[in-house]
Coordinates of C-alpha atoms in Angstrom, one line a residue:
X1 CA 39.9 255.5 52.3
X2 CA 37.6 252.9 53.1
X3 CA 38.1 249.0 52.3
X4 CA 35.0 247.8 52.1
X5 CA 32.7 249.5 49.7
X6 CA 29.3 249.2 51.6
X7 CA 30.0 247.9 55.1
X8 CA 26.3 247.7 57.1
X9 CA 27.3 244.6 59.8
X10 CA 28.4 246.5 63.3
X11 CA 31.7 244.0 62.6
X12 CA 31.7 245.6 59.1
X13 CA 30.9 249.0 60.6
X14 CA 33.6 249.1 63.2
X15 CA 36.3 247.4 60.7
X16 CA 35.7 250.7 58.3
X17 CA 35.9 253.1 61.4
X18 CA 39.1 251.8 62.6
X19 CA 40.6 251.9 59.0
X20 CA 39.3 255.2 57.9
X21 CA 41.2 256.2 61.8
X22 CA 44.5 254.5 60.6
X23 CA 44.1 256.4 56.7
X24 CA 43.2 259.6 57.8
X25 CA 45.9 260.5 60.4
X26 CA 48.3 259.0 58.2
X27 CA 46.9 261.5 55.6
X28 CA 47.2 264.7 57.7
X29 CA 50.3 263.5 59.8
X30 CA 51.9 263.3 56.1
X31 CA 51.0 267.4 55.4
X32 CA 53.8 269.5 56.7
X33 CA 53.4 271.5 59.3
X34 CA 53.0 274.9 57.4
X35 CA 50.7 273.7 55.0
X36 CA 48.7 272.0 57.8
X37 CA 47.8 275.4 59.1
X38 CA 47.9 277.6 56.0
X39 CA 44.5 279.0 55.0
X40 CA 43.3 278.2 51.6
X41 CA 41.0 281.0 49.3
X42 CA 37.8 279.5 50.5
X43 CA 36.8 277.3 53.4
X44 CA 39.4 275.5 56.4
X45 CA 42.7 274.8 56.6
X46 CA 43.3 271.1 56.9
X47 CA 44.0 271.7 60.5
X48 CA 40.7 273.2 61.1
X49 CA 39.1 270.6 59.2
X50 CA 40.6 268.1 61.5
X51 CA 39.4 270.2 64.7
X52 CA 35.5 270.1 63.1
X53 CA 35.9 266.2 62.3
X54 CA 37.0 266.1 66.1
X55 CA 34.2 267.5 67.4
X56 CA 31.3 266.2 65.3
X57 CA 32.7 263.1 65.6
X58 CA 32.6 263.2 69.6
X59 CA 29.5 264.3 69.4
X60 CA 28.1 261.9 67.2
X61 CA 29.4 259.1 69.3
X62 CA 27.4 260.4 72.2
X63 CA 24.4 259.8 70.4
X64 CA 24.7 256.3 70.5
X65 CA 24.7 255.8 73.8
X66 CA 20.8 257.5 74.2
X67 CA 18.3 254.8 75.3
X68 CA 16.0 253.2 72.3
X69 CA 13.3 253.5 74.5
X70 CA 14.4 257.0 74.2
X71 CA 15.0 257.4 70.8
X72 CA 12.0 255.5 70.1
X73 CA 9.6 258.3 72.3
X74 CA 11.3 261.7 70.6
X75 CA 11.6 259.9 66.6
X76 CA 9.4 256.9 66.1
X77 CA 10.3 253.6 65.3
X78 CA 11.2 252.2 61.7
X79 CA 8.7 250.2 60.4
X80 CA 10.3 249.2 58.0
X81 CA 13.0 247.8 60.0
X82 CA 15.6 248.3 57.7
X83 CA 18.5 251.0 56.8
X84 CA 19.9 251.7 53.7
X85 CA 23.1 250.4 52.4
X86 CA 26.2 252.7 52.9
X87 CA 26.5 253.6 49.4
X88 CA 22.9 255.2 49.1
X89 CA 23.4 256.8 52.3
X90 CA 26.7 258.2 50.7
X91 CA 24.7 259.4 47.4
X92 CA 22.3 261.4 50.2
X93 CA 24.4 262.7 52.6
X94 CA 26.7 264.4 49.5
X95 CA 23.9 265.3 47.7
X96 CA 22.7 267.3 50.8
X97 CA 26.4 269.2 51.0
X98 CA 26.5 270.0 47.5
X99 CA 22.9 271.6 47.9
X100 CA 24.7 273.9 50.2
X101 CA 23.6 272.5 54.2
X102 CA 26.7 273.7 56.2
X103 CA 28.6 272.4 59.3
X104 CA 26.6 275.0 61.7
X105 CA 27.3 275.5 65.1
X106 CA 30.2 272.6 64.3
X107 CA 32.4 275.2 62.5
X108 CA 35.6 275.2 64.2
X109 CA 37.6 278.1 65.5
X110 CA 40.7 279.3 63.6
X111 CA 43.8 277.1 64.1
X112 CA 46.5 279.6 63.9
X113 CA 49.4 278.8 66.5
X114 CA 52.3 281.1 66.0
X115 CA 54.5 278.7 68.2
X116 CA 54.3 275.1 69.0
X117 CA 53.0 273.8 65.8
X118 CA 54.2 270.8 65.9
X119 CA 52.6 270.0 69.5
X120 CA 49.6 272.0 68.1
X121 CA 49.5 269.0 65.0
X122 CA 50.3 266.2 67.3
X123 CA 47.4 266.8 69.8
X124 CA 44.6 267.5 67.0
X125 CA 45.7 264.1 65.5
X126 CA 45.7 262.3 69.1
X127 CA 42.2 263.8 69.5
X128 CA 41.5 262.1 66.4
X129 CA 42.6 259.0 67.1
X130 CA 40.7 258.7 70.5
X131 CA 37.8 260.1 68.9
X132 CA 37.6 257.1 66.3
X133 CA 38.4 254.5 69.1
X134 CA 35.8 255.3 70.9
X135 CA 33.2 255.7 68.0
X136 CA 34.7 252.2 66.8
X137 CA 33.1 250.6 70.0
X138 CA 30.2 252.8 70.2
X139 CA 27.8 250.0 68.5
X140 CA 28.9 247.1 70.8
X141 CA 25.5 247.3 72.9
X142 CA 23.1 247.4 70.3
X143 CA 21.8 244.6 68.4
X144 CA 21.8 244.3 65.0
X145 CA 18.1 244.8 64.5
X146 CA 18.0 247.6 66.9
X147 CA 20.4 249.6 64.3
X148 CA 17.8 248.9 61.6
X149 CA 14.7 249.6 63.8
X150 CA 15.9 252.5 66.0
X151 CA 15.4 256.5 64.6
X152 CA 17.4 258.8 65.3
X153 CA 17.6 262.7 64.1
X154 CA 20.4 263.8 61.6
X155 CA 20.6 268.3 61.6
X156 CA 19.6 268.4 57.7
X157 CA 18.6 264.6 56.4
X158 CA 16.2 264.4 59.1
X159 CA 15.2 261.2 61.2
X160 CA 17.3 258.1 60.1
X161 CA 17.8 254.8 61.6
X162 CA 20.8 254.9 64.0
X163 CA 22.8 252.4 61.3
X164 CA 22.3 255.3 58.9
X165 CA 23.8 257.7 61.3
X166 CA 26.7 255.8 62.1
X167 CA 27.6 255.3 58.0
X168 CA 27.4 259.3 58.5
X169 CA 29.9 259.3 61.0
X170 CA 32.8 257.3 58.9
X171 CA 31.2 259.4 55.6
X172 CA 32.0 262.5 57.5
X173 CA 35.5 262.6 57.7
X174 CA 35.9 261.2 54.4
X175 CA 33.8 264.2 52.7
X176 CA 36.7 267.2 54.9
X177 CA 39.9 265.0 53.8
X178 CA 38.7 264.4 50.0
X179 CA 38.1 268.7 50.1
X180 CA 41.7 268.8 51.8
X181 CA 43.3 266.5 49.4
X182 CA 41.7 268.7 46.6
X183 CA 43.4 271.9 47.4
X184 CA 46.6 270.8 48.2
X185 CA 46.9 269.1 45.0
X186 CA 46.3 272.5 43.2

């Protein structure tokens, strides 16, 4: 769902965030409408994994636009001065979800609309789309080096460098539509 293997540039960064937008609604527009909704044995319906990738997604923007001084005060600064590459941070961040951390207070409410499903399916995928839009362009202010040197705090992989937590961001929403994908095929 993602071109480029490892992206780590902001160019590289943004260019995976706009595609994984384009793959993703094309993905869940493609689900008809009763399956959208339909609950499965265990876990979401891919309606109400698109609600949670909504809202962790908005909120994950917002923390790019914190001050580094900011940042810098509550989590330190990399020494190091340097993030991992997207791959590693990929082998982490699924490691940590198979060792059971869970979504939290990010859970979303049940998507169950008796009528209107279709408007009900067209606004959770608008949401989407403005949410990755804006978390496409949510790098322009920083510098490169700032993205390497800048801390920031993820809820269960703990302070990484704010290039770390945007990979997170496009990982995300990669992680709910490979589970969707999953269960429909069965």
């Amino acid at each position: 769902m993602i071109e480029h293997d490892n992206p780590y540039s902001k160019e590289e960064l943004k260019k995976a965030a706009l595609l994984l937008k384009e793959n993703l609604f094309n993905f869940f527009q493609s689900i008809p409408e009763n399956e959208l909704f339909e609950y499965p044995q265990k876990g979401w319906s891919p309606a109400e994994n698109i609600v949670h990738m909504n809202k962790v997604t908005k909120l994950l923007g917002l923390t790019f636009y914190s001050p580094k001084f900011i940042s810098n005060f509550f989590f330190g600064e990399n020494k190091e001065k340097t993030s991992k590459p997207f791959s590693e941070i990929s082998d982490i961040y699924l490691k940590a979800l198979k060792e059971g951390k869970d979504s939290g207070p990010f859970t979303p409410g049940k998507e169950n609309p008796l009528e209107k499903i279709t408007k009900r399916k067209d606004e959770i995928l608008s949401d989407w789309n403005k949410n990755l839009d804006k978390y496409s362009t949510v790098l322009e202010n920083w510098k490169e080096e700032d993205l390497d040197s800048t801390l920031t705090l993820h809820p269960f992989l703990g302070k990484i460098t704010v290039r770390e937590m945007y990979m997170i961001g496009i990982l995300h929403p990669v992680h709910h539509s490979s589970i969707v994908a999953e269960r429909l095929e069965k």
